XYZ file of C-alpha atoms in Angstrom:
699
model
C 151.364 47.202 58.552
C 155.094 46.866 57.859
C 155.810 49.607 60.426
C 157.165 48.161 63.698
C 154.514 48.121 66.420
C 151.502 48.452 64.113
C 148.901 45.772 64.863
C 146.098 46.919 62.601
C 145.533 49.750 60.135
C 142.516 50.742 58.033
C 142.251 53.678 55.641
C 138.924 55.269 54.734
C 139.283 56.960 51.341
C 135.790 58.406 51.605
C 136.475 60.237 54.874
C 140.222 60.714 54.315
C 140.996 59.197 57.718
C 142.990 56.222 58.968
C 142.516 54.108 62.074
C 145.767 52.645 63.412
C 146.221 50.297 66.371
C 149.828 50.358 67.491
C 152.128 49.727 70.418
C 154.330 52.588 69.257
C 153.943 56.347 69.657
C 151.878 58.704 67.528
C 155.082 60.508 66.524
C 156.468 57.262 65.039
C 153.274 56.664 63.068
C 153.193 60.217 61.719
C 156.854 60.026 60.702
C 156.269 56.768 58.800
C 153.221 58.239 57.055
C 155.324 61.265 56.099
C 158.087 58.983 54.830
C 155.527 57.252 52.630
C 154.835 60.579 50.957
C 151.623 61.566 52.721
C 150.680 64.077 55.385
C 148.708 63.174 58.497
C 147.718 64.611 61.865
C 146.136 63.140 64.977
C 142.385 63.706 65.244
C 141.564 65.130 68.650
C 139.014 67.555 70.084
C 137.235 67.882 66.762
C 135.315 71.070 66.221
C 132.393 70.447 63.833
C 132.221 74.099 62.809
C 135.951 74.167 62.102
C 135.725 70.940 60.121
C 132.778 72.281 58.121
C 134.760 75.447 57.401
C 137.710 73.365 56.175
C 135.387 71.281 54.012
C 133.814 74.400 52.502
C 137.297 75.754 51.810
C 138.309 72.468 50.134
C 135.178 72.532 47.967
C 135.739 76.181 47.048
C 139.396 75.636 46.065
C 138.544 72.518 44.046
C 135.710 74.320 42.258
C 137.921 77.317 41.392
C 140.622 74.997 40.008
C 138.007 73.186 37.952
C 136.547 76.390 36.534
C 139.979 77.838 35.674
C 140.982 74.703 33.754
C 137.622 74.410 31.976
C 137.468 78.118 31.041
C 140.968 77.998 29.511
C 140.141 74.717 27.780
C 136.823 75.955 26.322
C 138.418 79.252 25.259
C 141.176 77.439 23.376
C 138.692 75.051 21.765
C 136.269 77.817 20.775
C 139.031 79.941 19.288
C 140.202 76.997 17.220
C 136.677 76.218 15.956
C 136.186 79.861 14.925
C 139.522 79.971 13.095
C 140.917 82.654 15.395
C 144.167 80.852 16.112
C 147.281 81.217 13.935
C 148.782 78.328 11.986
C 151.181 75.926 13.678
C 154.165 77.524 11.949
C 153.761 80.583 14.255
C 156.192 79.022 16.677
C 156.519 81.907 19.138
C 152.757 82.135 19.668
C 152.371 78.418 20.207
C 155.457 78.154 22.405
C 154.017 80.907 24.598
C 150.673 79.119 24.576
C 152.320 75.827 25.545
C 154.150 77.422 28.481
C 150.932 79.170 29.583
C 148.983 75.908 29.386
C 151.692 74.181 31.443
C 151.354 76.907 34.080
C 147.559 76.489 34.161
C 147.951 72.703 34.385
C 150.279 73.083 37.362
C 148.076 75.617 39.174
C 144.903 73.568 38.707
C 146.349 70.042 38.869
C 149.417 70.375 41.084
C 147.896 67.963 43.651
C 147.697 65.242 40.988
C 151.307 65.690 39.942
C 152.633 65.764 43.502
C 150.644 62.602 44.279
C 152.044 60.832 41.227
C 155.581 61.844 42.184
C 155.159 60.545 45.746
C 153.781 57.274 44.405
C 156.676 56.943 41.952
C 159.275 57.477 44.683
C 157.707 54.531 46.525
C 157.524 52.387 43.375
C 153.746 52.304 43.250
C 150.932 53.783 41.188
C 147.763 55.658 42.073
C 144.913 57.439 40.360
C 147.207 60.488 40.215
C 149.643 58.418 38.124
C 147.041 57.867 35.411
C 145.988 61.530 35.335
C 149.632 62.638 35.200
C 150.423 60.218 32.368
C 147.323 61.244 30.406
C 147.685 65.016 30.733
C 151.473 64.847 30.477
C 151.260 62.870 27.219
C 148.769 65.404 25.804
C 151.006 68.383 26.619
C 154.273 66.715 25.598
C 152.897 65.518 22.243
C 151.539 69.001 21.539
C 154.944 70.544 22.272
C 156.640 68.050 19.936
C 154.208 69.154 17.205
C 155.203 72.782 17.860
C 158.962 72.415 18.353
C 159.814 69.423 16.123
C 156.965 69.104 13.601
C 159.111 67.276 11.057
C 159.289 64.250 13.375
C 155.610 63.632 12.724
C 153.670 63.068 9.513
C 151.577 66.095 8.615
C 148.163 64.419 9.228
C 149.271 63.680 12.834
C 150.179 67.278 13.709
C 147.317 67.941 16.149
C 147.440 69.813 19.452
C 145.888 68.355 22.624
C 146.314 71.296 25.006
C 142.573 71.652 25.561
C 142.255 67.893 26.185
C 144.756 68.136 29.066
C 142.864 71.093 30.542
C 139.495 69.385 30.155
C 140.783 66.269 31.915
C 142.001 68.299 34.901
C 138.858 70.448 34.910
C 136.410 67.556 34.811
C 138.308 65.497 37.399
C 138.441 68.498 39.749
C 134.730 69.077 39.182
C 134.089 65.469 40.138
C 136.257 65.938 43.242
C 134.215 69.010 44.168
C 130.958 67.086 43.985
C 132.531 64.139 45.842
C 133.704 66.406 48.663
C 130.249 67.936 48.977
C 128.593 64.514 49.132
C 131.208 63.149 51.553
C 130.600 66.106 53.830
C 126.915 65.239 53.973
C 127.718 61.547 54.415
C 129.792 62.243 57.535
C 127.043 64.435 59.005
C 126.087 61.725 61.515
C 129.421 61.716 63.313
C 129.685 65.517 63.132
C 126.246 65.703 64.701
C 127.417 63.445 67.531
C 130.522 65.587 68.049
C 128.338 68.690 68.024
C 126.280 67.337 70.927
C 129.187 67.983 73.303
C 128.915 71.410 74.945
C 132.191 73.315 75.070
C 131.518 74.986 78.438
C 129.788 74.086 81.700
C 128.783 75.709 84.989
C 130.832 74.284 87.848
C 129.842 74.775 91.490
C 132.914 75.704 93.549
C 132.287 76.237 97.268
C 128.731 77.251 96.542
C 129.665 79.659 93.728
C 128.729 78.900 90.115
C 131.651 79.399 87.721
C 131.694 78.868 83.942
C 134.552 76.580 82.877
C 135.680 74.756 79.728
C 134.148 71.293 79.445
C 137.669 69.858 79.147
C 138.476 71.203 82.637
C 135.800 69.109 84.376
C 137.118 66.440 86.748
C 135.445 63.376 88.247
C 133.487 64.374 91.334
C 132.851 67.967 90.226
C 129.375 69.372 90.885
C 127.795 70.927 87.776
C 124.678 73.043 87.311
C 122.663 72.074 84.226
C 120.004 74.616 83.316
C 116.899 73.967 81.166
C 117.814 73.760 77.487
C 121.457 72.836 78.164
C 123.199 69.608 77.203
C 125.043 67.486 79.749
C 128.816 67.908 79.247
C 129.741 64.657 81.052
C 128.205 61.444 82.349
C 127.038 61.801 85.910
C 124.467 61.293 88.648
C 121.697 63.703 89.650
C 122.420 65.109 93.099
C 119.785 67.827 93.198
C 116.548 68.616 91.340
C 114.384 66.774 88.872
C 113.743 67.220 85.177
C 112.800 65.630 81.865
C 115.676 64.759 79.572
C 115.638 64.385 75.802
C 117.846 61.389 74.951
C 116.688 61.113 71.335
C 120.002 62.433 69.970
C 121.666 59.217 71.135
C 118.888 56.633 71.202
C 116.597 57.766 68.396
C 113.657 57.496 70.809
C 111.533 60.689 70.865
C 110.086 60.221 74.384
C 111.369 62.321 77.285
C 112.957 60.469 80.211
C 112.259 61.599 83.767
C 115.349 62.139 85.927
C 115.246 62.280 89.717
C 117.725 62.064 92.587
C 120.527 59.488 91.967
C 119.446 58.844 88.355
C 122.223 58.658 85.768
C 122.530 61.194 82.955
C 124.559 60.852 79.768
C 126.739 63.422 78.023
C 125.184 65.010 74.966
C 121.563 64.506 76.074
C 119.440 67.613 76.589
C 117.956 68.845 79.856
C 114.485 70.116 78.994
C 112.684 71.701 81.923
C 114.081 71.583 85.469
C 117.411 72.809 86.821
C 119.714 69.990 87.920
C 122.914 69.612 89.864
C 124.904 66.560 88.768
C 128.112 64.955 89.975
C 130.574 64.084 87.195
C 131.380 60.359 86.981
C 132.926 59.978 83.501
C 134.683 62.834 81.738
C 136.556 63.433 78.497
C 137.147 60.338 76.401
C 135.500 58.128 79.049
C 131.996 59.544 78.574
C 129.352 57.473 76.819
C 129.177 60.001 73.979
C 132.945 59.913 73.407
C 132.906 56.113 73.349
C 129.981 56.177 70.898
C 131.839 58.606 68.613
C 134.934 56.402 68.727
C 132.886 53.291 68.010
C 131.125 54.915 65.050
C 134.459 56.150 63.693
C 136.002 52.672 63.993
C 133.009 51.128 62.224
C 133.155 53.693 59.418
C 136.857 52.962 58.896
C 136.365 49.201 58.850
C 135.677 47.023 55.838
C 133.442 44.003 55.334
C 134.979 40.849 53.900
C 134.000 41.906 50.397
C 136.232 44.950 50.884
C 139.287 42.709 51.039
C 138.418 41.364 47.585
C 138.255 44.864 46.108
C 141.570 45.696 47.815
C 143.192 42.789 45.986
C 141.607 43.916 42.711
C 142.739 47.522 43.261
C 146.310 46.434 43.957
C 146.654 45.076 40.405
C 144.154 47.351 38.643
C 146.417 50.367 38.043
C 149.340 48.396 36.583
C 146.853 46.543 34.371
C 145.377 49.856 33.155
C 148.831 51.161 32.233
C 149.529 47.878 30.438
C 146.206 48.198 28.581
C 147.072 51.762 27.542
C 150.477 50.627 26.232
C 148.827 47.679 24.415
C 146.285 50.042 22.882
C 149.028 52.365 21.598
C 150.998 49.508 20.048
C 147.876 47.966 18.510
C 147.056 51.245 16.734
C 150.681 51.547 15.649
C 150.608 48.034 14.154
C 147.177 47.917 12.499
C 145.688 51.400 12.739
C 145.003 53.678 9.763
C 146.768 56.970 9.177
C 147.370 59.240 10.961
C 148.504 56.470 13.300
C 150.302 58.644 15.826
C 147.219 60.794 16.427
C 145.091 57.704 16.986
C 147.748 56.254 19.307
C 147.835 59.405 21.458
C 144.035 59.824 21.613
C 143.267 56.202 22.508
C 146.191 55.848 24.932
C 145.160 58.975 26.856
C 141.502 57.973 26.855
C 142.234 54.519 28.298
C 144.424 56.000 31.043
C 141.850 58.583 32.077
C 138.614 56.652 31.689
C 139.959 53.745 33.765
C 140.967 55.827 36.814
C 139.711 53.708 39.751
C 138.427 56.631 41.860
C 134.944 55.147 42.022
C 136.305 51.708 42.946
C 138.112 53.212 45.921
C 134.918 54.960 47.046
C 132.389 52.188 46.350
C 132.646 50.413 49.717
C 133.837 53.079 52.208
C 131.162 55.574 51.113
C 128.378 53.029 51.657
C 129.856 51.893 54.986
C 130.287 55.474 56.183
C 126.739 56.497 55.307
C 125.141 53.220 56.469
C 126.907 53.177 59.846
C 126.140 56.872 60.302
C 122.484 56.308 59.449
C 122.330 53.513 62.019
C 124.050 55.655 64.667
C 121.492 58.437 64.178
C 118.827 55.870 65.127
C 120.634 54.713 68.261
C 122.251 51.637 66.661
C 126.008 51.228 67.095
C 127.556 48.735 64.676
C 131.025 47.578 65.709
C 132.586 47.101 62.260
C 132.064 46.322 58.595
C 132.177 42.568 59.141
C 129.289 42.792 61.643
C 127.389 44.903 59.115
C 127.859 42.284 56.411
C 127.031 39.379 58.774
C 123.808 41.086 59.941
C 122.593 41.284 56.347
C 122.745 37.458 56.076
C 120.924 36.498 59.291
C 118.201 33.875 59.049
C 117.336 33.441 62.759
C 117.087 35.911 65.622
C 117.322 34.539 69.174
C 115.800 36.678 71.930
C 116.413 36.685 75.642
C 113.229 37.382 77.639
C 113.751 39.458 80.764
C 114.796 43.005 79.921
C 114.864 42.245 76.205
C 111.271 41.627 75.091
C 109.898 42.475 78.542
C 110.336 45.640 80.573
C 112.731 43.871 82.927
C 110.772 45.275 85.836
C 108.837 42.288 87.185
C 106.604 42.565 90.228
C 105.730 40.064 92.923
C 102.135 39.005 92.289
C 101.910 36.398 95.071
C 103.996 34.446 97.538
C 103.605 31.447 99.818
C 105.656 30.615 102.921
C 105.816 28.096 105.723
C 107.110 30.863 107.976
C 106.418 34.230 106.374
C 108.785 36.426 108.408
C 111.727 34.022 108.151
C 111.190 33.373 104.451
C 111.043 37.106 103.629
C 114.147 37.858 105.715
C 116.158 35.175 103.900
C 114.927 36.325 100.499
C 115.620 39.986 101.244
C 119.094 39.283 102.675
C 120.135 37.297 99.581
C 118.480 39.222 96.775
C 119.669 42.630 97.992
C 123.173 41.439 97.005
C 122.098 40.630 93.413
C 121.533 42.992 90.474
C 119.143 40.721 88.554
C 115.724 42.307 87.723
C 113.917 39.464 89.516
C 116.033 40.108 92.610
C 115.166 43.791 92.397
C 111.449 42.989 92.342
C 111.760 40.795 95.471
C 113.835 43.437 97.270
C 111.270 46.112 96.426
C 108.462 43.903 97.734
C 110.376 43.226 100.968
C 111.178 46.898 101.466
C 107.508 47.838 101.052
C 106.730 45.311 103.783
C 109.576 46.613 105.992
C 111.448 43.301 106.025
C 114.860 43.375 107.726
C 118.096 41.988 106.285
C 120.817 39.852 107.874
C 124.537 39.527 107.202
C 125.208 36.753 104.643
C 128.461 34.827 104.317
C 129.696 32.774 101.367
C 127.417 34.607 98.926
C 127.358 33.027 95.431
C 125.575 34.071 92.229
C 124.727 31.348 89.705
C 123.773 33.131 86.444
C 120.521 31.746 85.107
C 119.849 29.907 88.376
C 119.805 31.974 91.541
C 121.795 33.023 94.594
C 122.953 31.242 97.731
C 124.915 31.754 100.922
C 125.013 30.963 104.639
C 122.973 32.487 107.464
C 123.523 31.479 111.080
C 125.357 28.327 109.961
C 122.610 27.167 107.584
C 122.692 27.083 103.811
C 120.116 29.396 102.270
C 119.215 29.996 98.640
C 116.795 31.723 96.246
C 116.312 30.578 92.679
C 114.398 28.553 90.153
C 113.496 24.932 90.837
C 116.372 23.533 88.774
C 118.922 25.528 90.748
C 117.327 24.599 94.063
C 117.471 20.901 93.190
C 121.136 21.230 92.211
C 121.767 22.494 95.735
C 119.924 19.511 97.199
C 116.621 21.138 98.104
C 113.455 19.088 97.777
C 110.310 20.626 96.311
C 107.655 20.581 93.647
C 107.967 22.533 90.391
C 104.883 24.741 90.602
C 102.779 25.623 87.575
C 102.037 29.325 87.713
C 101.331 32.165 85.302
C 104.668 33.820 85.916
C 108.186 33.198 87.149
C 108.501 31.154 90.350
C 111.433 31.918 92.655
C 111.846 29.427 95.508
C 113.383 30.193 98.899
C 115.267 27.461 100.759
C 116.833 27.041 104.202
C 118.820 24.077 105.385
C 117.548 21.265 103.181
C 113.958 22.451 102.695
C 112.153 24.870 100.415
C 110.266 27.144 102.821
C 108.342 29.254 100.328
C 108.188 30.847 96.904
C 107.420 34.058 95.063
C 105.472 34.329 91.810
C 106.634 37.266 89.712
C 105.160 38.659 86.530
C 106.863 40.781 83.914
C 105.134 42.731 81.162
C 106.023 43.035 77.490
C 107.617 46.226 76.272
C 105.099 48.334 74.371
C 106.780 47.733 71.001
C 107.875 44.090 71.367
C 104.895 42.628 69.466
C 105.386 44.960 66.497
C 109.171 44.453 66.583
C 108.860 40.647 66.398
C 106.281 40.971 63.624
C 108.700 43.194 61.699
C 111.485 40.612 62.058
C 109.192 37.916 60.700
C 108.169 40.167 57.786
C 111.854 40.294 56.884
C 111.810 36.507 56.577
C 113.584 35.806 59.866
C 112.864 32.945 62.243
C 112.426 34.237 65.828
C 113.374 32.068 68.841
C 113.226 32.897 72.563
C 115.724 31.479 75.069
C 115.162 32.173 78.757
C 116.209 30.897 82.127
C 112.641 31.399 83.393
C 110.124 28.614 83.811
C 108.214 27.076 80.924
C 104.922 28.582 82.098
C 106.394 32.071 82.417
C 108.048 31.819 78.992
C 104.873 30.619 77.289
C 102.806 33.370 78.891
C 105.076 35.941 77.203
C 105.731 34.002 74.000
C 102.019 33.475 73.368
C 101.648 37.203 72.752
C 104.588 37.340 70.328
C 103.846 34.469 67.876
C 107.380 33.100 68.134
C 108.683 30.219 66.045
C 110.340 28.421 68.971
C 110.627 28.735 72.770
C 113.273 27.170 75.010
C 112.818 27.801 78.752
C 114.793 26.989 81.897
C 118.177 27.289 80.203
C 121.527 28.116 81.781
C 123.990 30.490 80.072
C 125.922 27.508 78.680
C 122.616 26.055 77.410
C 122.017 29.272 75.470
C 125.480 28.884 73.992
C 124.761 25.284 72.980
C 121.421 26.270 71.425
C 123.134 28.949 69.333
C 125.684 26.399 68.125
C 122.934 23.883 67.393
C 121.129 26.405 65.184
C 124.386 27.237 63.406
C 125.061 23.523 62.837
C 121.712 23.391 61.026
C 122.930 26.079 58.635
C 121.240 29.036 60.308
C 122.919 32.439 60.504
C 122.077 33.457 64.045
C 121.653 36.844 65.684
C 121.480 36.819 69.502
C 119.759 39.621 71.417
C 120.416 39.993 75.148
C 121.030 42.437 77.948
C 122.655 40.607 80.836
C 125.897 39.004 81.966
C 124.282 35.607 81.453
C 123.883 36.452 77.748
C 127.549 37.298 77.089
C 128.540 33.736 76.077
C 125.677 33.477 73.588
C 126.356 36.986 72.242
C 129.947 35.992 71.515
C 129.015 32.692 69.839
C 126.296 34.158 67.600
C 127.079 35.323 64.069
C 125.917 38.749 65.242
C 125.382 39.721 68.892
C 122.902 42.517 69.679
C 123.153 44.066 73.174
C 120.481 46.252 74.703
C 121.903 49.647 75.644
C 120.656 49.579 79.225
C 122.038 46.084 79.796
C 125.220 45.050 81.531
C 128.425 46.678 80.263
C 129.932 43.253 79.507
C 126.999 42.468 77.196
C 127.359 45.782 75.360
C 131.142 45.362 75.014
C 130.799 41.743 73.826
C 128.159 42.449 71.212
C 128.635 43.332 67.559
C 125.703 45.762 67.654
C 124.660 47.906 70.631
C 121.061 49.160 70.757
C 121.036 52.422 72.691
C 117.259 52.704 72.515
C 116.851 49.529 74.599
C 114.152 48.206 72.269
C 114.265 45.159 70.012
C 112.874 47.372 67.274
C 116.531 48.320 66.944
C 117.327 44.729 65.905
C 114.941 44.969 62.991
C 116.311 48.404 62.065
C 119.925 47.189 62.310
C 119.202 44.260 59.990
C 117.405 46.583 57.571
C 120.270 49.066 57.429
C 122.815 46.264 57.017
C 120.878 44.735 54.127
C 120.408 48.135 52.483
C 124.093 48.974 52.921
C 125.303 45.680 51.462
C 122.844 46.041 48.575
C 124.197 49.559 48.039
C 127.783 48.260 48.009
C 126.932 45.626 45.401
C 125.161 48.282 43.313
C 128.266 50.487 43.466
C 130.642 47.663 42.604
C 128.411 46.407 39.794
C 128.145 49.918 38.330
C 131.902 50.473 38.573
C 132.927 47.129 37.046
C 130.285 47.482 34.315
C 131.607 50.982 33.617
C 135.164 49.705 33.214
C 134.229 46.578 31.230
C 132.213 48.661 28.737
C 134.153 51.912 28.510
C 137.788 50.786 28.527
C 137.381 48.864 25.219
C 135.419 51.809 23.768
C 138.173 54.206 24.884
C 140.700 51.884 23.228
C 138.803 52.333 19.953
C 137.092 48.956 19.537
C 134.073 50.621 17.884
C 136.128 52.684 15.445
C 136.207 50.076 12.613
C 132.396 49.859 12.690
C 131.218 53.366 13.618
C 134.226 55.642 13.262
C 133.779 56.523 16.968
C 136.725 57.505 19.149
C 136.431 58.769 22.730
C 137.992 62.196 23.135
C 140.349 62.309 26.177
C 138.355 65.256 27.551
C 135.172 63.180 27.437
C 137.068 60.344 29.102
C 137.831 62.715 31.981
C 134.176 63.678 32.217
C 133.086 60.018 32.176
C 135.586 59.167 34.917
C 134.320 62.034 37.085
C 130.708 60.989 36.490
C 131.465 57.414 37.589
C 132.710 58.689 40.964
C 129.748 61.028 41.321
C 127.398 58.118 40.574
C 128.931 55.973 43.331
C 128.891 58.801 45.872
C 125.312 59.771 45.012
C 124.088 56.190 45.255
C 125.710 55.750 48.677
C 124.181 59.029 49.851
C 120.703 57.596 49.325
C 121.180 55.589 52.529
C 120.967 58.807 54.543
C 117.238 58.962 53.868
C 116.512 55.250 54.218
C 113.487 54.382 56.370
C 114.395 52.000 59.175
C 111.138 51.896 61.129
């Protein structure tokens, strides 16, 4: 953050990636990272197979280093136990052994020593610092025993070569298991990357040519055969087929695609052959944006992460201070041989307190939890949204397009002059994208109603539309909106939504429209209530229409006839009462409420502004995703607290034991090698616990 131009930076220790927002160039960022003693490269055009190969290579190298260190360590220990080693006065043998051990330490632990050196040059400390101090002290003390034995009392002349090797071996073994688990934890994003086909068939002047997917431009015509994935976002220009969109949405049902229907990159064409026209390519495709959003979420931290960052910043210096205090305490009050006790306890404190697990506790859970959500078609913006979703007490639902299909139909209409009323309605509503407008337009088209040119067209979100025709004001909308424009009329009671049509100063007719619940809305609301959440519905529709839908859902509260600003005020009113509010919507008129809510959930098929405004995007376009998102957030936060509790309990209990607090009562001292094993096991425990989220049931 001290680098000029950097606005925001987040490092994910679990995935070994960093997300940087900057006004500078990538070259400047990379040079500053290099100056800080680290290596970095820009992530672009990731190849999942290549990344898996690199991961397997990393695991293999780490495992070999671990085995080499452990084999040498066990061999040395076994030889000593069997009496096969010469006495310490055989200086040449032990000098050769010491040099050989140093070589093995460098080959198997060089990455620790380089890391400690880089940290030292920048006046900081890391986990590598503790490992370097611990293993370095073991080797150096052993060499003093060999080269200058008279400096030490005879009872303190012990060698710790095998302890240094065991520490490196066990830590590397832990790293091997961590890398394996982290590879599985990042499977969700690799799966998303793997959905992108690398080649496509492009139609050039009637000839089909295979090209790289990166070479596709907007407007290109592409042939998509059965069984192939769509390389870009586009529109069907020829053919019809069934498309499997489950890889993105989590929904197993096939979606029928016909002429002019949109298709999304990464989804799978199942049966028919299609010709599509590319509309979004490269980083602009829906899949690329999803991958970027998942990556940003995995690199983010919830508020609790900032607390652990502050703890981590002082933890390493405190550990070194504790190790020094331990050494001096044994020197002051310890029994003979004091120096041996000082070395053993000092090394054990340094190694057992390595904060590897603390650094992994939160990012591993976030990475797995966000990935698990993404595999179910739930995109969580960041760690703060994840944490906020786990605390929700009330969920507010929009009606049209959220709990209902958003495809209402005209069930009846009444007009003073039928032809004129339908012409006005058709001419206005054809200019609107609202689902109710679409239903009226469809009805008018079926009845072959003409349209006229409208001037001064205005959309009032949550109210209706208006304009001028032949010098007269005309409008379509709910009764509240019509009255605001000065029209006189009666608010009709009807089982459905009433849209009035006005001309001049009079209401000349109305439509009654009915929408149907989505198939899973009843079960989704029931699931929210089972989680202890209060469920409220806010809608701009009439009271009668809202109650007709709400009666089937067993909602806690219904507020009908509200404007977008009324939704905003209702959200704030609930928050003023102490509620943590989640808002679910799909339209432009929901964007204010989505922003004001503690967590905004946008339906994937809703308006782009709603999806961009929201904290959570539901690609499956079902409110079941709200319940699943809250479940995964609660499970992830619970997992984080489990990891942090385990790690702090580990340190609170084992650091005093490593320092020798039990020795006066039990004669127990922790061997430095066992301290290395315990430290590795603590990291493995955290990683394994986080990995459980991969199999969590969300439905």
